[in-house]
Coordinates of N, CA and C in Angstrom, one line a residue:
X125 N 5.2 15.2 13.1 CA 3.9 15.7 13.7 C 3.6 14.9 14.9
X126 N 3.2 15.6 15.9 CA 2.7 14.7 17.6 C 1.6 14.1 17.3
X127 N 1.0 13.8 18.6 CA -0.5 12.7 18.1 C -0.7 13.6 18.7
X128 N -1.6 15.0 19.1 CA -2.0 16.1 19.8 C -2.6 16.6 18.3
X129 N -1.4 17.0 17.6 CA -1.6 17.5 16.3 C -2.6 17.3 15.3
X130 N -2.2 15.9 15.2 CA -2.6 15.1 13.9 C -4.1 14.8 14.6
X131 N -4.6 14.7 16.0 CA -5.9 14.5 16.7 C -6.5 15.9 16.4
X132 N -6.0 17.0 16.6 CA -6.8 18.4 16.4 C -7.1 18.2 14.7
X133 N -6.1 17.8 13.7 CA -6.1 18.0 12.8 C -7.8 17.5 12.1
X134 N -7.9 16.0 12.9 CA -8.9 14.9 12.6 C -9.9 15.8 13.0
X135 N -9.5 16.4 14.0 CA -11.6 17.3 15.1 C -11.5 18.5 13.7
X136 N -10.6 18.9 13.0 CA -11.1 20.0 12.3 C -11.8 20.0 10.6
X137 N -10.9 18.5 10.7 CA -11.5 18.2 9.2 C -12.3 17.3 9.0
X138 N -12.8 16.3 10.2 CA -13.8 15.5 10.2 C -13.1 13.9 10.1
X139 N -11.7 14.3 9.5 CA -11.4 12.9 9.1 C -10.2 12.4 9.8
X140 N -10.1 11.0 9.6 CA -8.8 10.6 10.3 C -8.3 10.2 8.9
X141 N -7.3 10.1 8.0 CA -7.1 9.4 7.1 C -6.2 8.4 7.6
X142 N -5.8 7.6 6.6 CA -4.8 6.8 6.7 C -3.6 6.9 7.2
X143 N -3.0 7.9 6.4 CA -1.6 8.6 6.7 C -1.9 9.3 8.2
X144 N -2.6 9.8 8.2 CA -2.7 10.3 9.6 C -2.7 9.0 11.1
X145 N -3.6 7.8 10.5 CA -3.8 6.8 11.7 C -1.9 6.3 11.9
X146 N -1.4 6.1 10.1 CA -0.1 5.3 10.3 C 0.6 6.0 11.4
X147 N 0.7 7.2 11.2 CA 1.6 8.3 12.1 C 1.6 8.4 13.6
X148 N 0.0 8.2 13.9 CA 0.0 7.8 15.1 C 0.7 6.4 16.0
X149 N 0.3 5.7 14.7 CA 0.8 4.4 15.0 C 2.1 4.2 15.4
X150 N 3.0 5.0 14.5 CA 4.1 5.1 14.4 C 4.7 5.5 15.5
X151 N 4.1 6.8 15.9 CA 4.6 7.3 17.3 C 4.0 6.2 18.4
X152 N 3.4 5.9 18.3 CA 2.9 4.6 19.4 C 4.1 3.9 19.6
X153 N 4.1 3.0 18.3 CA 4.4 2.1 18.6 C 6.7 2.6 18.7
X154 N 7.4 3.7 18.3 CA 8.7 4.2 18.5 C 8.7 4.9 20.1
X155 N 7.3 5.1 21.0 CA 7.1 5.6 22.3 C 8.0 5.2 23.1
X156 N 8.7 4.8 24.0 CA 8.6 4.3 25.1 C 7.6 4.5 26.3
X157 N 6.7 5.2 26.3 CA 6.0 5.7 27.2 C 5.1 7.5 26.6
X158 N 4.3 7.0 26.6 CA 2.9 8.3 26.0 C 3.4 9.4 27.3
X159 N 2.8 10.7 26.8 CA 3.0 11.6 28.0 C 1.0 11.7 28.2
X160 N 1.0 12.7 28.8 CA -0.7 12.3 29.7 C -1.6 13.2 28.0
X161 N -0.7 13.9 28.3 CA -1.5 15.0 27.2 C -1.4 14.2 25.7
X162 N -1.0 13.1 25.5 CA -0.7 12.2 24.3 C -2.3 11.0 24.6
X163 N -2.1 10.6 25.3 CA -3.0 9.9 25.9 C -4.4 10.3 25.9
X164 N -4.3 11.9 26.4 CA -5.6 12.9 26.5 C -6.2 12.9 24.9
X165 N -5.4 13.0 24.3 CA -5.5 13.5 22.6 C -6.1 12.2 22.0
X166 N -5.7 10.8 22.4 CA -5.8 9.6 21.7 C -7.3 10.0 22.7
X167 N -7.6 9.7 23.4 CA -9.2 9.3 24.2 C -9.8 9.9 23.3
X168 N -9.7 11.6 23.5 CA -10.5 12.6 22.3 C -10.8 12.0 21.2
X169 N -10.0 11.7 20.3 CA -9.8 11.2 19.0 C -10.9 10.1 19.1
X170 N -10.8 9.2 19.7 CA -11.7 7.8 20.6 C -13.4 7.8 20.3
X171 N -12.8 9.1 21.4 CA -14.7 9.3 21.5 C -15.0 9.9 20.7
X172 N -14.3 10.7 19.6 CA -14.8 11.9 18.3 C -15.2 10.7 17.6
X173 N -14.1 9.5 17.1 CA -14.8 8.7 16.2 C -15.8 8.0 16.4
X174 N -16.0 7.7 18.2 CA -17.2 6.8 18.1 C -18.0 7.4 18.3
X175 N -18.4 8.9 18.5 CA -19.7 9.8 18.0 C -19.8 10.1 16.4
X176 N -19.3 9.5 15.7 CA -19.2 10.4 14.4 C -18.6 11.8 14.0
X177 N -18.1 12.2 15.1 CA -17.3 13.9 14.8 C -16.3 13.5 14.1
X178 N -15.9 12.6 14.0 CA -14.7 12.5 13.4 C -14.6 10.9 12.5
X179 N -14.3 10.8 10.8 CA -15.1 10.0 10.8 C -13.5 9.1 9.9
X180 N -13.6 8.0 10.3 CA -11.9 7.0 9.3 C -11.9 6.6 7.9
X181 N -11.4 7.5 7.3 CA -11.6 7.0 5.4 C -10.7 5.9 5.7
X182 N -11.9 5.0 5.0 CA -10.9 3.5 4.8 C -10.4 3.2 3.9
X183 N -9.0 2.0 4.5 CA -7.9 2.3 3.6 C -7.6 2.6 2.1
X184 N -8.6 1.9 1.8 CA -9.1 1.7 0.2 C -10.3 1.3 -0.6
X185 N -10.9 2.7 -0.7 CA -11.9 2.5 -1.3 C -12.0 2.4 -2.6
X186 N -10.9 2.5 -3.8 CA -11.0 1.9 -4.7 C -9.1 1.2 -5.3
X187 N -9.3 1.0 -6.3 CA -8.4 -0.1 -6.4 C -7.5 0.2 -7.8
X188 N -6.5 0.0 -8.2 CA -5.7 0.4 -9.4 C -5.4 -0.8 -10.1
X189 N -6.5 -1.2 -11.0 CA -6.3 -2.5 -11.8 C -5.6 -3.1 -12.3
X190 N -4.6 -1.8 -12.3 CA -3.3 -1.6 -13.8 C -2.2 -2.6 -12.5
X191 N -2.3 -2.1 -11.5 CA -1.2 -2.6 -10.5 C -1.6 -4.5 -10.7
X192 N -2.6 -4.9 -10.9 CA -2.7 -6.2 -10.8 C -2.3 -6.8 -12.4
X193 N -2.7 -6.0 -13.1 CA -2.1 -6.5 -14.7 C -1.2 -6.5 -14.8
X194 N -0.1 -5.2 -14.1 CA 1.2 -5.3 -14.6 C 1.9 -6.4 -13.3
X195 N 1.5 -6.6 -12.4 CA 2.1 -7.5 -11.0 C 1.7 -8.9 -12.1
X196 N 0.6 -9.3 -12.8 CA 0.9 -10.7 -12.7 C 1.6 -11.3 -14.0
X197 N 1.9 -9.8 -15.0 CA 3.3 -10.2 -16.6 C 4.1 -10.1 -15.4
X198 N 4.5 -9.4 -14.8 CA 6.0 -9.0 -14.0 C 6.3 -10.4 -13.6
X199 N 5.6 -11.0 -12.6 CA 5.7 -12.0 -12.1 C 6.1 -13.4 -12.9
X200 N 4.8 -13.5 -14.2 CA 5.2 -14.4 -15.3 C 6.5 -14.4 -16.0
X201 N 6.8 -13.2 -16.5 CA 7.9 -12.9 -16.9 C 9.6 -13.4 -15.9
X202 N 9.4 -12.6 -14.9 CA 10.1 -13.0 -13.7 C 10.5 -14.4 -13.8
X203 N 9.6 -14.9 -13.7 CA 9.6 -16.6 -13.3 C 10.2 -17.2 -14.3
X204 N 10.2 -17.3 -15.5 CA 10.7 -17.2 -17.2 C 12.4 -17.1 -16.5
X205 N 12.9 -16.0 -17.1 CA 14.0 -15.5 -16.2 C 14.4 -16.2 -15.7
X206 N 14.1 -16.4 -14.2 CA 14.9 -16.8 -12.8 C 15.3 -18.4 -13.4
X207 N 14.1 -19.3 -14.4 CA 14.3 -20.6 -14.3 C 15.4 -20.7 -15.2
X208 N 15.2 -19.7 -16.3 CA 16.1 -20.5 -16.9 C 17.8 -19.5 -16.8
X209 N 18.3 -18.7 -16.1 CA 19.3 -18.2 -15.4 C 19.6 -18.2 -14.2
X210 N 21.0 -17.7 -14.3 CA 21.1 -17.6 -12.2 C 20.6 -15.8 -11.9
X211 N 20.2 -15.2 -12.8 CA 19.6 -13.9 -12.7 C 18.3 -14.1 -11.6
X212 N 18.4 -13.1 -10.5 CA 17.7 -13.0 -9.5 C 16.7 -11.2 -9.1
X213 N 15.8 -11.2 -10.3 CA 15.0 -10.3 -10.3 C 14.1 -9.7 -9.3
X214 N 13.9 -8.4 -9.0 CA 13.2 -8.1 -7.9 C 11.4 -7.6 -8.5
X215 N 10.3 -8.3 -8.5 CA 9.4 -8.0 -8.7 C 8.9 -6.7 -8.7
X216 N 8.8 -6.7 -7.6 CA 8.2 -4.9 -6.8 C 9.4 -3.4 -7.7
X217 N 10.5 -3.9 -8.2 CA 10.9 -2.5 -8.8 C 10.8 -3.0 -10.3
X218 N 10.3 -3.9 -10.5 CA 10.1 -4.2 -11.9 C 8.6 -3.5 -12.5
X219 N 7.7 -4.0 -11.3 CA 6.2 -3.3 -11.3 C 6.2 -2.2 -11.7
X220 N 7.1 -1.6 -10.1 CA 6.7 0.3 -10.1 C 7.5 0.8 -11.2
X221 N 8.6 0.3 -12.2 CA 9.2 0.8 -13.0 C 8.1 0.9 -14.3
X222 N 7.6 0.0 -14.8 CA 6.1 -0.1 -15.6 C 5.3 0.3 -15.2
X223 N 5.0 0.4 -14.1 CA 3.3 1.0 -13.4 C 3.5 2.9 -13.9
X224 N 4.6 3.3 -13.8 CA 5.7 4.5 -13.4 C 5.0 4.9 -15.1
X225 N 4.7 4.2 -16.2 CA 4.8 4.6 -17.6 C 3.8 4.0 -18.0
X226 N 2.6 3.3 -17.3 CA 1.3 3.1 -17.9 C 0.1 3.8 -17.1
X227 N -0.9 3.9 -18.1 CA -1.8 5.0 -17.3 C -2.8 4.0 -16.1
X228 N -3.2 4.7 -15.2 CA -3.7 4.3 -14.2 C -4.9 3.6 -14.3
X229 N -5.7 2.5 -14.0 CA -7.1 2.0 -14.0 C -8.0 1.7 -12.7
X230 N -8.4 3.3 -12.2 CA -9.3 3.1 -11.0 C -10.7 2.3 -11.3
X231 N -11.5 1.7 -10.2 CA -12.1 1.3 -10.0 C -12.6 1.2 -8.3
X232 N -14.0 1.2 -8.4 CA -14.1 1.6 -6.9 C -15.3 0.4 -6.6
X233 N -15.3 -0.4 -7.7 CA -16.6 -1.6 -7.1 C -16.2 -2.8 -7.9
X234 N -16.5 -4.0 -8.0 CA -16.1 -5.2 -8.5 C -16.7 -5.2 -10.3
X235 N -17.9 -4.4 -10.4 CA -18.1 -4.5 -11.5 C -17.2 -3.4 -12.6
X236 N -16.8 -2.2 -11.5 CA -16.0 -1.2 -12.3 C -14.8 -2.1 -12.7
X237 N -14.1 -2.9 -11.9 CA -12.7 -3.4 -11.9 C -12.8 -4.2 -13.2
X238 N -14.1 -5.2 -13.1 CA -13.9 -5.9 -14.1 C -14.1 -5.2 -15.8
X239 N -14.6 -4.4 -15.9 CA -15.0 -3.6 -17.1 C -13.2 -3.0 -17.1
X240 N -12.5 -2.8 -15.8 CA -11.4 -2.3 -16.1 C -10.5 -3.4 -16.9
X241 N -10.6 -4.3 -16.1 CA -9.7 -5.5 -16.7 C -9.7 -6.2 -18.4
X242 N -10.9 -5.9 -18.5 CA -11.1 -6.4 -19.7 C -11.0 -5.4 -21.0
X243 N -11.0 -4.0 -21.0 CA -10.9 -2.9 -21.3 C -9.2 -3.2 -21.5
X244 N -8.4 -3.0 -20.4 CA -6.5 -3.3 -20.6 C -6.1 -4.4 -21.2
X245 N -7.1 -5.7 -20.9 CA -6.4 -6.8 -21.8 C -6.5 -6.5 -23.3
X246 N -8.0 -5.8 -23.7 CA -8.0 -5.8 -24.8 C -7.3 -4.6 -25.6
X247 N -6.9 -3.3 -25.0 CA -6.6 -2.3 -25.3 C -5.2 -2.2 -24.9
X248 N -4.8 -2.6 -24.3 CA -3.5 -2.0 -23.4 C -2.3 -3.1 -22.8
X249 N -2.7 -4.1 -23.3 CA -2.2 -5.9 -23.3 C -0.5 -5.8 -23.4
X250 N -0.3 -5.1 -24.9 CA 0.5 -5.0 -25.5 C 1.5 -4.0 -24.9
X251 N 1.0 -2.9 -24.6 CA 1.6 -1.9 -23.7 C 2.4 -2.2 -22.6
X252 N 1.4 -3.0 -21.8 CA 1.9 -3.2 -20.7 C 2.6 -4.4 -21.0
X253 N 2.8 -5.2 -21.5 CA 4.1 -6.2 -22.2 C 5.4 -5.7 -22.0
X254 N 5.0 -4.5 -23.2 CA 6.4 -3.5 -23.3 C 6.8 -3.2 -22.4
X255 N 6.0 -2.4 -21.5 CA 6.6 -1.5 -20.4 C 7.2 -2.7 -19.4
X256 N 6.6 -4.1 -19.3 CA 7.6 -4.8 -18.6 C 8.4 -5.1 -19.0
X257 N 9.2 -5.4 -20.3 CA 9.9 -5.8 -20.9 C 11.1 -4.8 -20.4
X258 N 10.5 -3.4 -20.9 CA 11.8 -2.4 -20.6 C 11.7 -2.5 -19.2
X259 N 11.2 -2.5 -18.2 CA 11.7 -2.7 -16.5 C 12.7 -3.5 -16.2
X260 N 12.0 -4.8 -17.3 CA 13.4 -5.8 -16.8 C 14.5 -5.4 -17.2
X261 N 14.6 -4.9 -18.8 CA 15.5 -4.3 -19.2 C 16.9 -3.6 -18.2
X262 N 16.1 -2.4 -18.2 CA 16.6 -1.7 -17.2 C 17.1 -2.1 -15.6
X263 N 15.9 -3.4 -15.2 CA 16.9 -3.8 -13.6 C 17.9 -4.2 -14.2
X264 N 17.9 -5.2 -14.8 CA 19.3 -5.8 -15.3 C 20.5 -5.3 -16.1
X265 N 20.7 -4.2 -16.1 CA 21.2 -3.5 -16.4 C 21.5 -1.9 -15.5
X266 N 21.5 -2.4 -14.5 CA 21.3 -1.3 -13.6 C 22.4 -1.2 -12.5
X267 N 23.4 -0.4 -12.4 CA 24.5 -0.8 -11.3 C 24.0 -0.1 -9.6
X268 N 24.8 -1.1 -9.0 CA 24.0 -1.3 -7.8 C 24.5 -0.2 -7.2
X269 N 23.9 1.1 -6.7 CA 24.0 2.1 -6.0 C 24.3 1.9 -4.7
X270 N 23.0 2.1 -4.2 CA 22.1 1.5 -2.9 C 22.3 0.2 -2.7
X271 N 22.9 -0.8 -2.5 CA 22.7 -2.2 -1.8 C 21.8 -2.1 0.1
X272 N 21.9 -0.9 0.3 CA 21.5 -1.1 1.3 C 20.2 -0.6 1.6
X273 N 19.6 -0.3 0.7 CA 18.2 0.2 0.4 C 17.4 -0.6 1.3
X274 N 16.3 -0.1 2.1 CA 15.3 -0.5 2.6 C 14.1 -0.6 1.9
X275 N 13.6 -2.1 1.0 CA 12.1 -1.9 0.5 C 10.9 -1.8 1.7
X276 N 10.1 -1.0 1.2 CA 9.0 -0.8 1.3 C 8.4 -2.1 2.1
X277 N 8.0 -1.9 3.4 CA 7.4 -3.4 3.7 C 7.8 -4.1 4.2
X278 N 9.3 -4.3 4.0 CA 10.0 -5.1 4.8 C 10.3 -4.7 6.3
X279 N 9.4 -5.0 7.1 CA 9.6 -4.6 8.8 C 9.4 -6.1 9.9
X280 N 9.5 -5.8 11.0 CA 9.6 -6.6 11.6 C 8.1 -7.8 11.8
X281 N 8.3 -8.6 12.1 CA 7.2 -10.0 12.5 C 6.2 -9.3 12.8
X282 N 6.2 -8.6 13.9 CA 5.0 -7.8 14.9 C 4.3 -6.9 13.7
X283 N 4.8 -6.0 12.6 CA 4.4 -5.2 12.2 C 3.6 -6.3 11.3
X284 N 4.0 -7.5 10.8 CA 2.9 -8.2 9.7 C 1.3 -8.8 10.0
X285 N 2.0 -9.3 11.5 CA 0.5 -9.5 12.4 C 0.3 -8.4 12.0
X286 N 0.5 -7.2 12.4 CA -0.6 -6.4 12.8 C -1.1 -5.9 11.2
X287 N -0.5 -6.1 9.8 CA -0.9 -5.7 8.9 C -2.1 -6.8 8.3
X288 N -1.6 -8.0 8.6 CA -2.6 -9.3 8.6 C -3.7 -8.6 9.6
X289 N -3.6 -8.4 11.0 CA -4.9 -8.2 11.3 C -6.0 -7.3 10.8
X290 N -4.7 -6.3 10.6 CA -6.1 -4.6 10.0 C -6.5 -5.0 8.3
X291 N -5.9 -6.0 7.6 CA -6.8 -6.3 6.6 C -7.6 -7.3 6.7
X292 N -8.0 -8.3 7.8 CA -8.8 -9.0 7.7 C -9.7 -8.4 8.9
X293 N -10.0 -7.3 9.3 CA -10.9 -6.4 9.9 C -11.1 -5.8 8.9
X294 N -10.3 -5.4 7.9 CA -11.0 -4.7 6.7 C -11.8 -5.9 5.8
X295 N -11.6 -6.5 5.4 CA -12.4 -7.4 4.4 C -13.1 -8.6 5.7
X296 N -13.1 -8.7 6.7 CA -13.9 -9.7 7.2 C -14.3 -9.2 8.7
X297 N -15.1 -7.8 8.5 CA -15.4 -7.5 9.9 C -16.2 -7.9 11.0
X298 N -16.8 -9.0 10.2 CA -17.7 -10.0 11.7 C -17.4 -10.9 12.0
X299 N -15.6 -11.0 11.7 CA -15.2 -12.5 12.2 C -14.9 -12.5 13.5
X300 N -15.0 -13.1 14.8 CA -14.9 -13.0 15.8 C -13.9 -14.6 16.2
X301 N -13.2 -13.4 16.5 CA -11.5 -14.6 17.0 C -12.2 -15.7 18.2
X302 N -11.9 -16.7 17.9 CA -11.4 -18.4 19.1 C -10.6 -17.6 19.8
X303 N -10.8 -17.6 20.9 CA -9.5 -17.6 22.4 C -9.3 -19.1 22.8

């Protein structure tokens, strides 16, 4: 999709989402050089957001509980594992293999999360035990296809500044940088 596109797309629906800003980004930042009419589209885009015509759902307005329950057995577990073997476990496909077979826990405020959390330990503890138990199961047991697989995330230096920067503009928006 062009940034022309995905700029019309934002003037017609009101919104920029996320997947739409990445895309831009994307094309930005794979450009060697914008053409005028690319440029024309981003100013638009510019001044729609800073009138309100066009308005940026942010990244994340609520949160999946279950991903922090099952990230910190995966982890514990993991660590179990690695110390006492030369087995070298990959957390993140151990998660999404469990996250993949437990039900989801939104929350969209601190007090929803916590009512979530305490709700899974006491209801769903056990569950999600299991479901990591069989992830690990399964990685370890798993013949290597793909070795050349690209995870998720893994990009260059520049891309982590800039993912460090856009989350501490998200969670700390009146921090104003030292030069």
């Amino acid at each position: 999709m062009s940034i022309e596109k995905i700029v019309e797309q934002a003037l017609q629906d009101g919104y920029l989402t996320p997947a739409m800003e990445a895309e831009v980004g994307r094309i930005c930042d794979n450009a060697s050089e914008l053409s005028i009419e690319e440029y024309m589209a981003l100013d638009r885009l510019m001044g729609a957001l800073l009138t309100g015509e066009v308005v940026a759902v942010p990244r994340k307005q609520f949160i999946n509980v279950m991903e922090e329950l099952v990230l910190t057995e995966a982890i514990a577990r993991v660590a179990e594992i690695e110390a006492t073997s030369e087995s070298s476990l990959d957390v993140g496909d151990i998660a999404a293999y469990a996250l993949n077979r437990l039900p989801p826990l939104y929350a969209t405020t601190e007090e929803g999360a916590s009512f979530q959390r305490q709700t899974a330990q006491a209801q769903l503890q056990d569950l999600i035990s299991q479901q990591v138990s069989e992830a690990i199961n399964r990685y370890l047991d798993r013949p290597n296809f793909f070795p050349e697989r690209q995870a998720l995330g893994k990009n260059t230096g520049n891309e982590v500044v800039r993912q460090v920067s856009a989350l501490l503009q998200t969670y700390a928006p009146n921090f104003e940088q030292k030069l």
